[in-house]
mmCIF file of C-alpha atoms and ligand atoms in Angstrom:
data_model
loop_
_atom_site.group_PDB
_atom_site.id
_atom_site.type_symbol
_atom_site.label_atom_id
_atom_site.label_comp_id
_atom_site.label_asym_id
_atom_site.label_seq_id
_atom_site.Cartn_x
_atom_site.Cartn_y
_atom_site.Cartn_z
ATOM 1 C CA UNK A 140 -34.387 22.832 140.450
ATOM 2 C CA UNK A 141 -37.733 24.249 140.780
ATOM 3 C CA UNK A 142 -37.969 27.945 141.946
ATOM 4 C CA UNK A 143 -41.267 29.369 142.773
ATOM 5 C CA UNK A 144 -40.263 33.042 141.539
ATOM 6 C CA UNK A 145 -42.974 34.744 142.314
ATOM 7 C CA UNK A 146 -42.995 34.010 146.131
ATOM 8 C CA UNK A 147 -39.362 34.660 145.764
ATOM 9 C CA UNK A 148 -40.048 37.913 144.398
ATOM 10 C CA UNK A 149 -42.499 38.852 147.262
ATOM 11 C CA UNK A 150 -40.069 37.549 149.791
ATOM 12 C CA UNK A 151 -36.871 39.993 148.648
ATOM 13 C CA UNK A 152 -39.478 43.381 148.680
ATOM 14 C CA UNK A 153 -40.800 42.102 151.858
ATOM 15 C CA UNK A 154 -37.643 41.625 153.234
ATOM 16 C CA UNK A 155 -36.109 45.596 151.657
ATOM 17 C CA UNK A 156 -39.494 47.183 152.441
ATOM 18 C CA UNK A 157 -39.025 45.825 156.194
ATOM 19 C CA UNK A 158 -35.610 46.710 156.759
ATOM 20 C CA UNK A 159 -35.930 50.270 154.889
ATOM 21 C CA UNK A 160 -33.476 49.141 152.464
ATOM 22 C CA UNK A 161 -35.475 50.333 149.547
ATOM 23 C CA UNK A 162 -38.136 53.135 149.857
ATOM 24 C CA UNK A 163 -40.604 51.817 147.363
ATOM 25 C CA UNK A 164 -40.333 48.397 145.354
ATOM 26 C CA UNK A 165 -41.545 47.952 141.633
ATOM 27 C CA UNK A 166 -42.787 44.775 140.310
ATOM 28 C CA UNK A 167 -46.083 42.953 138.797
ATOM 29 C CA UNK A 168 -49.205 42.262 140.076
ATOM 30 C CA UNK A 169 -52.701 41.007 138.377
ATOM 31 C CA UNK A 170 -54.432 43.331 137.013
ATOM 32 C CA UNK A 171 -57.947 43.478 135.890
ATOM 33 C CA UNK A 172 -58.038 40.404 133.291
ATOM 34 C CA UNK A 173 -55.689 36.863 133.314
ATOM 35 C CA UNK A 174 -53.498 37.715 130.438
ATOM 36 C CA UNK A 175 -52.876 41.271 132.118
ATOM 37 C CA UNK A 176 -49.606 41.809 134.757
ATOM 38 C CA UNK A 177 -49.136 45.731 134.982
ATOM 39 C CA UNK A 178 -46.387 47.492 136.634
ATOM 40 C CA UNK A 179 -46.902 47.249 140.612
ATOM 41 C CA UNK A 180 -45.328 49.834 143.023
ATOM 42 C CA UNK A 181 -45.310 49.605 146.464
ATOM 43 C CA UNK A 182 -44.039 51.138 149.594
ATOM 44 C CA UNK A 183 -44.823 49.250 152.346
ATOM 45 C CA UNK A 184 -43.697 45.534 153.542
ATOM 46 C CA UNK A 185 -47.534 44.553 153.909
ATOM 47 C CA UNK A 186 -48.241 45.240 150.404
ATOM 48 C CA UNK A 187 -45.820 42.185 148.820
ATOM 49 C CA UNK A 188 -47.970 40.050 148.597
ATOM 50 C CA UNK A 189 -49.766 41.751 145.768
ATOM 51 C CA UNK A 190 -46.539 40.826 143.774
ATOM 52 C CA UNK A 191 -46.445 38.458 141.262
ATOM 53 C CA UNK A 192 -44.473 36.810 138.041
ATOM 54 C CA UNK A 193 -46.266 34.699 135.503
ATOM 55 C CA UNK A 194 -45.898 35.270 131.765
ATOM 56 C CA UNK A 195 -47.375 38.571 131.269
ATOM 57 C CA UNK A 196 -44.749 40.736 133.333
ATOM 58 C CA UNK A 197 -44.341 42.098 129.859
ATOM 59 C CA UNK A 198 -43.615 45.401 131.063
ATOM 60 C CA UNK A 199 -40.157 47.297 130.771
ATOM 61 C CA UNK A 200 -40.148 48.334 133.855
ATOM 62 C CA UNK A 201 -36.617 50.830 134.225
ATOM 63 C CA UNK A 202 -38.648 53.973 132.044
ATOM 64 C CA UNK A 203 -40.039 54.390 135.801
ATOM 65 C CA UNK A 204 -37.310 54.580 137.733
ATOM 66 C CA UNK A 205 -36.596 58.533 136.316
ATOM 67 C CA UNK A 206 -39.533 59.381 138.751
ATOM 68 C CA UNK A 207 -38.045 58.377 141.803
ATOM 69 C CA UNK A 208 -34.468 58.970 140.686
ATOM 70 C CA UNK A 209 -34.460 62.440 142.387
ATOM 71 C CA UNK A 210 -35.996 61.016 146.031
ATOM 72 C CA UNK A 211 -34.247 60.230 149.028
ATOM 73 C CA UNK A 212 -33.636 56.860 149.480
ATOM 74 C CA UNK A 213 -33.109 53.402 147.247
ATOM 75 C CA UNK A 214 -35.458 51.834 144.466
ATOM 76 C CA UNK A 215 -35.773 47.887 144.334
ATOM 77 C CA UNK A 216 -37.186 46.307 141.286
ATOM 78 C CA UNK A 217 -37.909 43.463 139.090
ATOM 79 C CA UNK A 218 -36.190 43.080 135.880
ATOM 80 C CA UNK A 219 -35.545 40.687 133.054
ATOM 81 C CA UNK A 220 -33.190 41.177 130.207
ATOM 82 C CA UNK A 221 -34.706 43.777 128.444
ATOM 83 C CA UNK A 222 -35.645 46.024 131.413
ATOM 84 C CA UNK A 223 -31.934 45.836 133.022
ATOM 85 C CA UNK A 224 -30.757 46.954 129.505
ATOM 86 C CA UNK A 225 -32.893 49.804 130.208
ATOM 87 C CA UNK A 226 -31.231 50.607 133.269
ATOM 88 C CA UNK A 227 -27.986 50.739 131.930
ATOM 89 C CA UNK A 228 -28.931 53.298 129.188
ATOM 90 C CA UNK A 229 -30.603 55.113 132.047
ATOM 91 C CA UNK A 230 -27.598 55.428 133.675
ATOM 92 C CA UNK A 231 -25.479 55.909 130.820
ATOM 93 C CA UNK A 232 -27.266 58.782 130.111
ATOM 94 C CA UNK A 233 -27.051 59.959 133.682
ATOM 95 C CA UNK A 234 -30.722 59.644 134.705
ATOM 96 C CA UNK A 235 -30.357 57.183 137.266
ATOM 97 C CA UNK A 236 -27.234 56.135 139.637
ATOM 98 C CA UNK A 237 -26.610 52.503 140.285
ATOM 99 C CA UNK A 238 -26.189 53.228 143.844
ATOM 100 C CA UNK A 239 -29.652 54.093 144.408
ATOM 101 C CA UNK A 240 -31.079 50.611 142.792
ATOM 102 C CA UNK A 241 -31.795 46.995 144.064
ATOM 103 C CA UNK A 242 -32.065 45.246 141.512
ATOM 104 C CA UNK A 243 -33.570 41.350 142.051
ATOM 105 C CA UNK A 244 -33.157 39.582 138.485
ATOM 106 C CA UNK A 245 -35.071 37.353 136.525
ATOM 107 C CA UNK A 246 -34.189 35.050 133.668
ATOM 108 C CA UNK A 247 -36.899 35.633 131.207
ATOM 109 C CA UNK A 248 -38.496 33.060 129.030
ATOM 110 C CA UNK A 249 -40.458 35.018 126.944
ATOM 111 C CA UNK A 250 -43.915 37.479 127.581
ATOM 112 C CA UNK A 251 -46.797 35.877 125.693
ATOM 113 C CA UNK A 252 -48.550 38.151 123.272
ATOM 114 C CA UNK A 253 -51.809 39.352 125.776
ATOM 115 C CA UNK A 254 -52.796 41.717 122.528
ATOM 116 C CA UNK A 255 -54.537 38.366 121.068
ATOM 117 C CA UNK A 256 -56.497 37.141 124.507
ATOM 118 C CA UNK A 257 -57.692 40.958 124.472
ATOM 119 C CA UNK A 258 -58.831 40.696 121.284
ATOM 120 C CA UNK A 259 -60.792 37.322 121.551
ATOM 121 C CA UNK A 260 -58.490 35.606 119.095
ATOM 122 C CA UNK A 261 -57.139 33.202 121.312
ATOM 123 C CA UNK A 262 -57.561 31.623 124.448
ATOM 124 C CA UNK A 263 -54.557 32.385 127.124
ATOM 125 C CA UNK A 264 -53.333 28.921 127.197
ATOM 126 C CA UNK A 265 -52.513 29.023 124.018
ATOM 127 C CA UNK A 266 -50.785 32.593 123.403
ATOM 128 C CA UNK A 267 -47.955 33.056 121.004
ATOM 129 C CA UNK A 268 -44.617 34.838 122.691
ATOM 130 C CA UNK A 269 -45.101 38.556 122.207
ATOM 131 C CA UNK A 270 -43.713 39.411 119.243
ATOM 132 C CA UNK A 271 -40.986 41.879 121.116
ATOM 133 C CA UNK A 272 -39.927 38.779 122.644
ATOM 134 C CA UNK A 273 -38.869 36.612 119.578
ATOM 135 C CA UNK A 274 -35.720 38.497 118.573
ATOM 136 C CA UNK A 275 -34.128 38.626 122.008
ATOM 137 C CA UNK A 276 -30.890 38.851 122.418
ATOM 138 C CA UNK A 277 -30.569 39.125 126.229
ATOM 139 C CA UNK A 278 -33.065 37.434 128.369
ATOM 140 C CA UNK A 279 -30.817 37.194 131.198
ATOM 141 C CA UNK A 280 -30.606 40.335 133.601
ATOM 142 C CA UNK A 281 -27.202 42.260 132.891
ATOM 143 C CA UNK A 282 -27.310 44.549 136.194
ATOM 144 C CA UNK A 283 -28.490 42.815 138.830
ATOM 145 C CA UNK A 284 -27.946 42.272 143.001
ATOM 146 C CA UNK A 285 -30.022 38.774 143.632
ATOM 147 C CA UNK A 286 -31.064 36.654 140.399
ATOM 148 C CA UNK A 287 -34.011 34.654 140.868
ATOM 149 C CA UNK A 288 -34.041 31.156 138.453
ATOM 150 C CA UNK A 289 -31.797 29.725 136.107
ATOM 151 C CA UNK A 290 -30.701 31.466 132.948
ATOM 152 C CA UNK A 291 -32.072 30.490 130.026
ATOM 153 C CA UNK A 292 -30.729 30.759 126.110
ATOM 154 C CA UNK A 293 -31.514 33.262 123.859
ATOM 155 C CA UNK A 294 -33.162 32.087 120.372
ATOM 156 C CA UNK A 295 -33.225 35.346 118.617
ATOM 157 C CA UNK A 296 -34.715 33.852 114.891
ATOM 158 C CA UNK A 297 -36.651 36.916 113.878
ATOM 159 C CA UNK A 298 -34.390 39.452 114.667
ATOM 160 C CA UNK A 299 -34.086 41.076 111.936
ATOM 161 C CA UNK A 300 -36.890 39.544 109.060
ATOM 162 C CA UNK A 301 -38.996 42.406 109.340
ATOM 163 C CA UNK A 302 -36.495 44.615 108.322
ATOM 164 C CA UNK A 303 -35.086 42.161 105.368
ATOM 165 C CA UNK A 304 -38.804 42.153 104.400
ATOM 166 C CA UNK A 305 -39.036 46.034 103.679
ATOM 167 C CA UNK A 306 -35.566 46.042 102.136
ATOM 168 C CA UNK A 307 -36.766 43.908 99.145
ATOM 169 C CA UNK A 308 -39.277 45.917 97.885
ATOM 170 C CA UNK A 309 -38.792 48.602 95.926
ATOM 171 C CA UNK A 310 -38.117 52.595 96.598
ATOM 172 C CA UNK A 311 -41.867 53.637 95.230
ATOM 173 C CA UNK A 312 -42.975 50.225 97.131
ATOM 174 C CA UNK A 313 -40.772 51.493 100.142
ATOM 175 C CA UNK A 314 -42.649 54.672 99.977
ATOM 176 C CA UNK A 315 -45.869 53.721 99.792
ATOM 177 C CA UNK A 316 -45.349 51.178 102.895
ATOM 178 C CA UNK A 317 -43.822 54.096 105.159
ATOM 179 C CA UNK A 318 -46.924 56.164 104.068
ATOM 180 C CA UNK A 319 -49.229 54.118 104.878
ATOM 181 C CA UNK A 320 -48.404 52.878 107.923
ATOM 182 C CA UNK A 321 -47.384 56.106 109.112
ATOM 183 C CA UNK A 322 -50.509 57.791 108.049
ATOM 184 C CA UNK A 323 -51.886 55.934 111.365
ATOM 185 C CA UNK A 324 -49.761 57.368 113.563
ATOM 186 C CA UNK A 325 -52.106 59.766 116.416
ATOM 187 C CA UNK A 326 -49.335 61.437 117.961
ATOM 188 C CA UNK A 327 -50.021 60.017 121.408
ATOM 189 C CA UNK A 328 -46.820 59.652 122.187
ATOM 190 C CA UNK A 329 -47.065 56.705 124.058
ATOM 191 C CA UNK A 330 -43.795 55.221 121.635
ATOM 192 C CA UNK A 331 -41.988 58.071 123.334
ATOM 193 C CA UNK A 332 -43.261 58.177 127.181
ATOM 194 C CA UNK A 333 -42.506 54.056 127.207
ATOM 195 C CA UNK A 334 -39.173 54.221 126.114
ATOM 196 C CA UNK A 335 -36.032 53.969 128.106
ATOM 197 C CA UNK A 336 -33.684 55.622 125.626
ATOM 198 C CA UNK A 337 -35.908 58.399 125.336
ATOM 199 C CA UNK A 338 -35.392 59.911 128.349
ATOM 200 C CA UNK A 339 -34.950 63.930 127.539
ATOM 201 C CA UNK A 340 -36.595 65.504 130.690
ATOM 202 C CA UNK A 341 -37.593 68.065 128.181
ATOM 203 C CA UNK A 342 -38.463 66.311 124.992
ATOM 204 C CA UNK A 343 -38.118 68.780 121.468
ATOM 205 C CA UNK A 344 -41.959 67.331 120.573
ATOM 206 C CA UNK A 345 -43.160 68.961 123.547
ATOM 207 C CA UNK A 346 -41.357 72.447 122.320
ATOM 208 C CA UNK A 347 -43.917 74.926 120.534
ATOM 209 C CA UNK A 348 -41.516 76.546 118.104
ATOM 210 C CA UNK A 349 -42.656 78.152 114.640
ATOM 211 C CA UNK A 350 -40.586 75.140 112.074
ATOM 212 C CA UNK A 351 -40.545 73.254 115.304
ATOM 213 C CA UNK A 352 -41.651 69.578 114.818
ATOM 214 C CA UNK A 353 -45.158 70.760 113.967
ATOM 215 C CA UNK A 354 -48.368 68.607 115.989
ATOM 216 C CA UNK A 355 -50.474 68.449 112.933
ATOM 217 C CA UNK A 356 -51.444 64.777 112.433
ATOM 218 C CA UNK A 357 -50.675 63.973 108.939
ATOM 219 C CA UNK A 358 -48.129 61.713 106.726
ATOM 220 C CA UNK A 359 -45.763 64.185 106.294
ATOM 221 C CA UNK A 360 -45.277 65.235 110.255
ATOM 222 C CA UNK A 361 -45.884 61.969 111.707
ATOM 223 C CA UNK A 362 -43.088 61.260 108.826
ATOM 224 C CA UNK A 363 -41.025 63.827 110.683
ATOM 225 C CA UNK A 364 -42.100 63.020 113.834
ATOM 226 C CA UNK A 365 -41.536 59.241 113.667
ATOM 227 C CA UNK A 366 -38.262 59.491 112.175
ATOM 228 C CA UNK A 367 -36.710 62.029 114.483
ATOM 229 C CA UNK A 368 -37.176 59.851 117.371
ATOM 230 C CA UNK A 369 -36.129 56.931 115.932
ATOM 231 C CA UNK A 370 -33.059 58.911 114.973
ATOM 232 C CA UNK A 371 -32.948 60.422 118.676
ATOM 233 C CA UNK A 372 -32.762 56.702 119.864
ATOM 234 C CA UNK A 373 -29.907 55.599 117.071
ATOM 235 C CA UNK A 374 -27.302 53.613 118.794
ATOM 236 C CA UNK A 375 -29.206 53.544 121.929
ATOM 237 C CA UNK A 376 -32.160 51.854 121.378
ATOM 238 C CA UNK A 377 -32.147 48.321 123.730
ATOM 239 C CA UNK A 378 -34.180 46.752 121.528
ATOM 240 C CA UNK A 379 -37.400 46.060 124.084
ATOM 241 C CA UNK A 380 -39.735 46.169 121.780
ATOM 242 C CA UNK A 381 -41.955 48.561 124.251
ATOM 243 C CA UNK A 382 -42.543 51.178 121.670
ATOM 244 C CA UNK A 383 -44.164 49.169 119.124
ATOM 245 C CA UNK A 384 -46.239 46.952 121.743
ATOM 246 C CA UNK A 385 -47.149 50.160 123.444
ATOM 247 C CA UNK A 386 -48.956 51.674 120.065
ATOM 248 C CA UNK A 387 -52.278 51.944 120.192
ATOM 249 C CA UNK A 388 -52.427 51.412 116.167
ATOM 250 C CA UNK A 389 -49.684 48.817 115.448
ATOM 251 C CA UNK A 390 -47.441 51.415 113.409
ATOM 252 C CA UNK A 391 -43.968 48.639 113.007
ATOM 253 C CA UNK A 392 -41.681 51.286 115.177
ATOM 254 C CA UNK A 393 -39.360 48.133 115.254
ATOM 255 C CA UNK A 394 -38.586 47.892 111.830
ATOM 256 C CA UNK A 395 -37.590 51.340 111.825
ATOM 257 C CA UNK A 396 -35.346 50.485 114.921
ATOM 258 C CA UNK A 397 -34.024 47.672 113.629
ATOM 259 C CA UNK A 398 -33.110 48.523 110.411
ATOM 260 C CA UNK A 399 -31.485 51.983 112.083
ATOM 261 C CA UNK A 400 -29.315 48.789 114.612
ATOM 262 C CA UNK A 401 -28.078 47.227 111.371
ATOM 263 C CA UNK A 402 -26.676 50.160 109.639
ATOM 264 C CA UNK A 403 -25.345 51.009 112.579
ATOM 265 C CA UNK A 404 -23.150 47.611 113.227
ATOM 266 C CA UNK A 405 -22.500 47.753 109.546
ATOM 267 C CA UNK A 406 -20.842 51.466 109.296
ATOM 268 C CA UNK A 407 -19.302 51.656 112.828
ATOM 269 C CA UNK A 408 -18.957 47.714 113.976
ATOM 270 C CA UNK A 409 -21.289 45.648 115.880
ATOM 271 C CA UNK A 410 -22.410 47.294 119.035
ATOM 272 C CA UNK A 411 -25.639 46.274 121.514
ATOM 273 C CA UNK A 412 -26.977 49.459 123.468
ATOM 274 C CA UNK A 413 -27.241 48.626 127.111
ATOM 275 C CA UNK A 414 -24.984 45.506 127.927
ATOM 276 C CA UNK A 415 -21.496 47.374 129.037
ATOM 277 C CA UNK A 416 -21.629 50.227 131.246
ATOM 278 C CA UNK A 417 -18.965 50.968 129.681
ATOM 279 C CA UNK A 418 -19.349 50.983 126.289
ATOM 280 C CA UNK A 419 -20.849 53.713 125.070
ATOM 281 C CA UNK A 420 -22.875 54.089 122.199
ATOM 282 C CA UNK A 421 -20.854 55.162 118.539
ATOM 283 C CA UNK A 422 -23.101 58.066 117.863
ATOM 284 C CA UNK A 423 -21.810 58.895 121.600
ATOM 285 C CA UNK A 424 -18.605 60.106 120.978
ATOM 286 C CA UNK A 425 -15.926 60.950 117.830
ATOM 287 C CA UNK A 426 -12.209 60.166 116.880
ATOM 288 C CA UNK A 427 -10.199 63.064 115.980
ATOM 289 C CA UNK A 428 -8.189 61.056 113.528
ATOM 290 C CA UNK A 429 -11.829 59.884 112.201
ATOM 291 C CA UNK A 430 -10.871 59.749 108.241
ATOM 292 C CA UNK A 431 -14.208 60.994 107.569
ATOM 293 C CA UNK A 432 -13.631 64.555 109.446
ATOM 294 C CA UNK A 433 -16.230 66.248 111.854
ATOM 295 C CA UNK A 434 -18.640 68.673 110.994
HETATM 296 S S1 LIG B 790 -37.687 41.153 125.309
HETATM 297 FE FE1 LIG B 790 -36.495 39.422 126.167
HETATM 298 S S2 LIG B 790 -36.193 39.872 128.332
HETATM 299 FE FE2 LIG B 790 -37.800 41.249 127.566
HETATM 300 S S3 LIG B 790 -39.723 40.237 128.033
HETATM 301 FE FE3 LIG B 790 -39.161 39.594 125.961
HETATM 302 S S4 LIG B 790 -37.904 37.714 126.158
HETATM 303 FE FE4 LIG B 790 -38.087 38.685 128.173
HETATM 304 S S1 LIG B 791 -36.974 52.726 120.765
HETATM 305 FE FE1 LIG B 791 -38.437 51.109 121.373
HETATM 306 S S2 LIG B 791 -37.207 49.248 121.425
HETATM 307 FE FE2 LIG B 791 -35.784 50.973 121.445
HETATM 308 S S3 LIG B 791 -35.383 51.347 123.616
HETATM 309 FE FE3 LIG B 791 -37.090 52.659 123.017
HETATM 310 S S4 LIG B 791 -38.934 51.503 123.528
HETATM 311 FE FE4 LIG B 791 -37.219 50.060 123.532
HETATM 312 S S1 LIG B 792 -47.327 55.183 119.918
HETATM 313 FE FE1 LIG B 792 -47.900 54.878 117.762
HETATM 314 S S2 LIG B 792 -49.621 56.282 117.441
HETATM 315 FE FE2 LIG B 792 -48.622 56.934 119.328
HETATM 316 S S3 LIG B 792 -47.135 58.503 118.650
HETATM 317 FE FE3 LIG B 792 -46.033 56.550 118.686
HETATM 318 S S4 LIG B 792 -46.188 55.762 116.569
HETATM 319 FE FE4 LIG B 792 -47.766 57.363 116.822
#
């Protein structure tokens, strides 16, 4: 069965605009070049039609919600597997309420990597998948109220080759990597503003304490800077892949994620951050009896 989802998509935030269901509506629309789909918000019925889907909806779009979470009123929005993981560790971590959402679903087949048609290297026919899409583990929408298409399978080959990559070499090789590709780091923050898990309304970068995290911009605080957050995110990071797509110098913030996700499942059993409202993340909580003590 053939769904046209983008005119389905414009026909569900007409509909919730219309009937006041929702007070604003987030999706895609086209943005200033082909392989370019930004984040779309709109507030009035009219104003669908600027919607679309197509295969740069790369966006995770449940960071946003955190703005509105606080108005009167509903939110609908599009999401695919990783943005409605991002819900739930939104409202995990009590930032948003499930009551306030309207969620319309879509089975996701994979964003294609728009970094290469910006970059001349290939024409937009013949795009790779974005490289946060070829370890995913859940395409399908989790949370949803209406899902839009058929699900599709997950093929998640590269999950974790990166990260089996760096563990081969050695600790001075290790090292040098880490220093390297740190040493690029601006401090822009974007890694941070994108990311669903890193939701702090007040973040400790943005503290100005004497021993603090300090803001100069060299290998050893963007060592401490990088690695904080990525230790912030431990056993909550979804696994979008936003961070790493969102740098504007390519620093491999997955690989650090990743590798952080398999310790994890190997010290404290396997566990996926945002699938089970329910489940909450092991760095989350302690046993008593925990043969290992707490300090
Ligand atoms: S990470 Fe998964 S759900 Fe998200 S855009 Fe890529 S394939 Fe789709
Ligand atoms: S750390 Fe990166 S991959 Fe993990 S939830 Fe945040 S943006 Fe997504
Ligand atoms: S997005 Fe990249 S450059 Fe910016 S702070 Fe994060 S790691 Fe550094």
């Amino acid at each position: 069965m053939n769904i046209d989802i983008g005119e389905n998509i414009k026909t569900q935030a007409q509909t919730l605009l219309e009937k006041g269901e929702v007070r604003c509506f987030i999706g895609f629309e086209k943005g200033q070049f082909p392989f370019h789909s930004p984040p779309a918000f709109i507030d009035k019925a009219e104003q669908a039609g600027q919607l679309v889907w197509d295969d740069f909806c790369i966006a995770n779009l449940s960071k946003y919600l955190i703005n509105f979470s606080h108005l009167e009123g509903k939110i609908g929005l599009v999401v695919k597997g990783c943005d409605s993981r991002g819900i739930i560790r939104l409202i995990q971590d009590n930032q948003v309420s499930r009551e306030k959402l309207v969620i319309i679903g879509v089975p996701c087949r994979g964003m294609k990597d728009a970094s290469r048609a910006a970059a001349g290297m290939e024409e937009i026919t013949t795009l790779p998948l974005a490289e946060k899409c070829t370890g995913c583990l859940y395409p399908n929408p989790i949370v949803y109220d209406v899902l839009i298409g058929e699900k599709v399978d997950a093929s998640p080959k590269q999950r974790f080759k990166r990260v089996e990559e760096i563990e081969k070499l050695g600790l001075d090789e290790k090292y040098a990597y880490w220093s390297k590709e740190f040493a690029r780091c601006i401090r822009c923050y974007a890694c941070r503003n994108i990311c669903p898990a890193c939701n702090c309304r007040s973040c400790y970068l943005d503290q100005h304490r004497v021993n603090w995290n300090g803001k100069a911009v060299d290998v050893a605080e963007n060592v401490n800077f990088n690695l904080t957050r990525a230790i912030h995110v431990a056993g909550r990071c979804i696994e979008c892949g936003e961070c790493e797509r969102a740098c504007p110098v390519g620093v491999p913030i997955m690989a650090v994620n990743r590798k952080i996700i398999r310790d994890i499942n190997s010290l404290f059993g396997s566990y996926e951050a945002g699938v089970d409202l329910e489940d909450k993340p092991p760095l989350d909580w302690y046993r008593a009896e925990d043969p290992d003590g707490f300090r």
